[in-house]
Coordinates of C-alpha atoms in Angstrom, one line a residue:
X1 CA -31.3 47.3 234.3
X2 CA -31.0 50.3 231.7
X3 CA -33.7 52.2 233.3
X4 CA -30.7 52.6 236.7
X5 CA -27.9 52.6 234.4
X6 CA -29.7 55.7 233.0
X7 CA -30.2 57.3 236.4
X8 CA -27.2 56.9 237.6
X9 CA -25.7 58.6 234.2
X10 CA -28.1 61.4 234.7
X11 CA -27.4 62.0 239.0
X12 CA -23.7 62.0 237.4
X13 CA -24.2 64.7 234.9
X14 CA -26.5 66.9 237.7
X15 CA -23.8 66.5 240.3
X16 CA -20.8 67.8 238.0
X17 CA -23.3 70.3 236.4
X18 CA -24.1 71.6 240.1
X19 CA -20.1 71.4 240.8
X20 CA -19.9 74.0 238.3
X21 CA -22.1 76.2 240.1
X22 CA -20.2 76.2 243.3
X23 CA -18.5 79.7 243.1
X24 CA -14.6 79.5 242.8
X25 CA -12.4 80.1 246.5
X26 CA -11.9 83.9 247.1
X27 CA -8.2 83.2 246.0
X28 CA -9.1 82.8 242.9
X29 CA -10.6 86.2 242.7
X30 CA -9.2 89.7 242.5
X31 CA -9.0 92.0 245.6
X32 CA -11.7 93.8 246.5
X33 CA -14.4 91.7 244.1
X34 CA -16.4 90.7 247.3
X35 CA -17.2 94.6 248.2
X36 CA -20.1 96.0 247.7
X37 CA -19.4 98.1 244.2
X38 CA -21.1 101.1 242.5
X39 CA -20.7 102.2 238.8
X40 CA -22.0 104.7 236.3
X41 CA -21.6 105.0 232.8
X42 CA -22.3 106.6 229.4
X43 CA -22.2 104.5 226.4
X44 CA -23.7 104.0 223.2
X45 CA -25.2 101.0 221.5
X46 CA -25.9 99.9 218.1
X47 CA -28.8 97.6 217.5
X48 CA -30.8 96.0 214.9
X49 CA -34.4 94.7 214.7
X50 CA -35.1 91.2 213.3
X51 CA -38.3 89.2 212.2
X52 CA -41.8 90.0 211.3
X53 CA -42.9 93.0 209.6
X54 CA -41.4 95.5 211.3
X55 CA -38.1 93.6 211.3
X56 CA -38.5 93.8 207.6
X57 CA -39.0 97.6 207.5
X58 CA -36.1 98.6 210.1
X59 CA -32.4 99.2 209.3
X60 CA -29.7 99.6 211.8
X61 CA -30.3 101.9 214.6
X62 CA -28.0 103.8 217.3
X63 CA -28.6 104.6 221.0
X64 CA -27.4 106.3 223.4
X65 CA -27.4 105.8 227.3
X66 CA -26.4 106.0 230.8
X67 CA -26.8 103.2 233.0
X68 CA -25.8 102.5 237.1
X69 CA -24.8 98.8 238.4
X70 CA -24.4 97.9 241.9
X71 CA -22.6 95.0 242.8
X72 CA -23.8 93.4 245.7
X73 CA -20.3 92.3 246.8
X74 CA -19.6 89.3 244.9
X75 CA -21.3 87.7 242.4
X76 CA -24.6 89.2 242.4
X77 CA -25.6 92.9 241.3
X78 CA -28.5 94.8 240.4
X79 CA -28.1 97.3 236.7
X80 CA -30.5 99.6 235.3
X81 CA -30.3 101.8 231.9
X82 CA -31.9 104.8 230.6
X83 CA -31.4 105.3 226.6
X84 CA -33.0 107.1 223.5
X85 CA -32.6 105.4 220.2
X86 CA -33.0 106.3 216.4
X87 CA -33.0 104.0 213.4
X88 CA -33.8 104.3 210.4
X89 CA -36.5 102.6 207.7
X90 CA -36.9 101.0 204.6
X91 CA -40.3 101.7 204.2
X92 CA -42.0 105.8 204.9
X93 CA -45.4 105.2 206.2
X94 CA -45.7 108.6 206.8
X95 CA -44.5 112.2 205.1
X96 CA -41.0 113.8 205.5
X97 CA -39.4 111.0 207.7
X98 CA -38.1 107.6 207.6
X99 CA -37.2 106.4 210.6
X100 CA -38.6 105.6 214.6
X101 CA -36.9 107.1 217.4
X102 CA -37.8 105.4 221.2
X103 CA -36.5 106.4 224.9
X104 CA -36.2 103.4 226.9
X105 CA -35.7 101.9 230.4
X106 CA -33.9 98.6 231.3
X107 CA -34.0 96.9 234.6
X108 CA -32.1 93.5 235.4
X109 CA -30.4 91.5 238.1
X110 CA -26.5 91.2 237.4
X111 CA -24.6 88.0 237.9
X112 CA -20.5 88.5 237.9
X113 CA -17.9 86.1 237.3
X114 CA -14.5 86.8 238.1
X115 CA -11.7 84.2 236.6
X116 CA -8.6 86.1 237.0
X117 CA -6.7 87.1 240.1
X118 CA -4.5 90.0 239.3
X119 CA -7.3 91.6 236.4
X120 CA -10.0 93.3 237.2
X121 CA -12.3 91.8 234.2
X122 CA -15.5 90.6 235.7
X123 CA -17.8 88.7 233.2
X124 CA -21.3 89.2 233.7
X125 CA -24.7 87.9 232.2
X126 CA -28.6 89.1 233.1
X127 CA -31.7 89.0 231.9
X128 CA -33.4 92.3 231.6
X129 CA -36.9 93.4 230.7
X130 CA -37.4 96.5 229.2
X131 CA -40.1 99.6 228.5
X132 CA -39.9 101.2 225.3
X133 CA -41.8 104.7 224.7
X134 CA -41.8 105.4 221.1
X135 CA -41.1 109.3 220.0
X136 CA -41.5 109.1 216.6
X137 CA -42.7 106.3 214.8
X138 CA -43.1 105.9 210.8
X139 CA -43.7 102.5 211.0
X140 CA -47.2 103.4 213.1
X141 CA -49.2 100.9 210.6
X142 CA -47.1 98.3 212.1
X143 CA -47.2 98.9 215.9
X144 CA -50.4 100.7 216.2
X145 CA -51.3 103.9 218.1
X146 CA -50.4 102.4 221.4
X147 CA -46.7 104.1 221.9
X148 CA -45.4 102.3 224.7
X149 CA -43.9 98.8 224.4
X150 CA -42.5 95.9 226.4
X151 CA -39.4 93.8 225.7
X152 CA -37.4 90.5 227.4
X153 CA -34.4 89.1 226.8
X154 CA -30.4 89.1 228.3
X155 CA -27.1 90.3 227.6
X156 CA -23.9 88.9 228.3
X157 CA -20.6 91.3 228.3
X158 CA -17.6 92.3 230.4
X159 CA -16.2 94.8 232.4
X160 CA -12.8 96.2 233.1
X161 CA -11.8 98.2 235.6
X162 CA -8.6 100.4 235.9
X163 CA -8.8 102.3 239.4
X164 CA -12.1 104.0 239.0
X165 CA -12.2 103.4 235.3
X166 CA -14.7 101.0 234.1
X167 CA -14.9 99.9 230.7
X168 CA -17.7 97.9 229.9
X169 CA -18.7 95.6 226.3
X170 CA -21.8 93.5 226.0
X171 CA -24.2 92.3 223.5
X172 CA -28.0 91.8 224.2
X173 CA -30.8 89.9 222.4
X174 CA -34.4 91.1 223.3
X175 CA -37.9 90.1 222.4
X176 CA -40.5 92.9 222.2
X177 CA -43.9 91.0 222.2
X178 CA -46.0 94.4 220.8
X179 CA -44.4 94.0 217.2
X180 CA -42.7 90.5 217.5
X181 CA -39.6 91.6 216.6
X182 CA -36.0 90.6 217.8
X183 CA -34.0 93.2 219.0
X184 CA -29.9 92.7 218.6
X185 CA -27.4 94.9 219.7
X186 CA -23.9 95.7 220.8
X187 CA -22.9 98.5 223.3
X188 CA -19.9 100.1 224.2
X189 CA -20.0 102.2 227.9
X190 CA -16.9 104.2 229.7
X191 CA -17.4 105.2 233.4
X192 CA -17.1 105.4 236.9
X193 CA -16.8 102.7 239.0
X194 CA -15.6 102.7 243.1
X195 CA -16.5 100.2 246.1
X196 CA -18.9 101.4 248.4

């Protein structure tokens, strides 16, 4: 008896989860949302590592990027970003310096949510996986010799647009597996942004 009471709770919270899902009518989106769209910016983003060792010996850092997104036409999009950061440490493993610097490359699938009619603010989530190259690196006793490393995670953020404007916010959370650290960070981008 409570074993199909139970079941039917459970195909009752799957069916209104997968109602929620269902995209919204196109009426409820702005004009133009399900065209194929192109944009490229130059931002900069201010991160943090967290954890471990080397989250231990790292203080805030800064980089500095230029990404493209295409959007599909809709809700689905593809984004890619090309950066070089700096932060400093707490610790100088080696002479004259104390800090790591890294150039990086970010690829993820883009999903878009539109809630508003008349505003061009698309929300968007992804998860990303990333390739870090490090430059400089004081903290070598801590990652090793081997310069390149990987990371996974996801951001979250929105978008504006006003004409071809596009202002974009996000925050992202990645997890590089080389020096088990957590990676936070917060970016700011300005650019260009048309329909195809």
């Amino acid at each position: 008896m409570y074993l199909n009471m139970i079941k039917k709770c459970a195909s009752a919270v799957i069916f209104i989860f997968a109602l929620t899902l269902v995209p919204a009518p196109a009426s409820a989106e702005p004009l133009g949302f399900k065209r194929p769209r192109s944009t490229f910016s130059l931002g900069f983003d201010v991160f943090d590592a967290m954890l471990g060792d080397f989250g231990n010996a790292s203080d805030v850092g800064m980089s500095v990027f230029a990404d493209a997104t295409i959007q599909f036409g809709g809700y689905f999009g593809a984004h890619v970003r090309f950066g070089s950061a700096r932060a400093f440490t707490d610790k100088d493993f080696l002479p004259f310096d104390n800090g790591y610097q890294f150039i990086y490359m970010t690829v993820a699938p883009r999903f878009f949510f539109s809630p508003f009619r008349k505003l061009t603010l698309y929300f968007f989530a992804q998860p990303e996986i990333s390739l870090q190259v490090l430059v400089s690196n004081t903290l070598v006793k801590l990652t090793g010799n081997n310069n390149m490393t990987g990371a996974a995670g996801g951001s979250v953020g929105l978008q504006f647009l006003l004409g071809i404007i596009s202002v974009t916010a996000q925050v992202s959370c990645q997890y590089n597996w080389n020096i088990q650290s957590i990676f936070l960070g917060g970016s700011l981008s300005v650019g260009l942004s048309n329909t195809i």
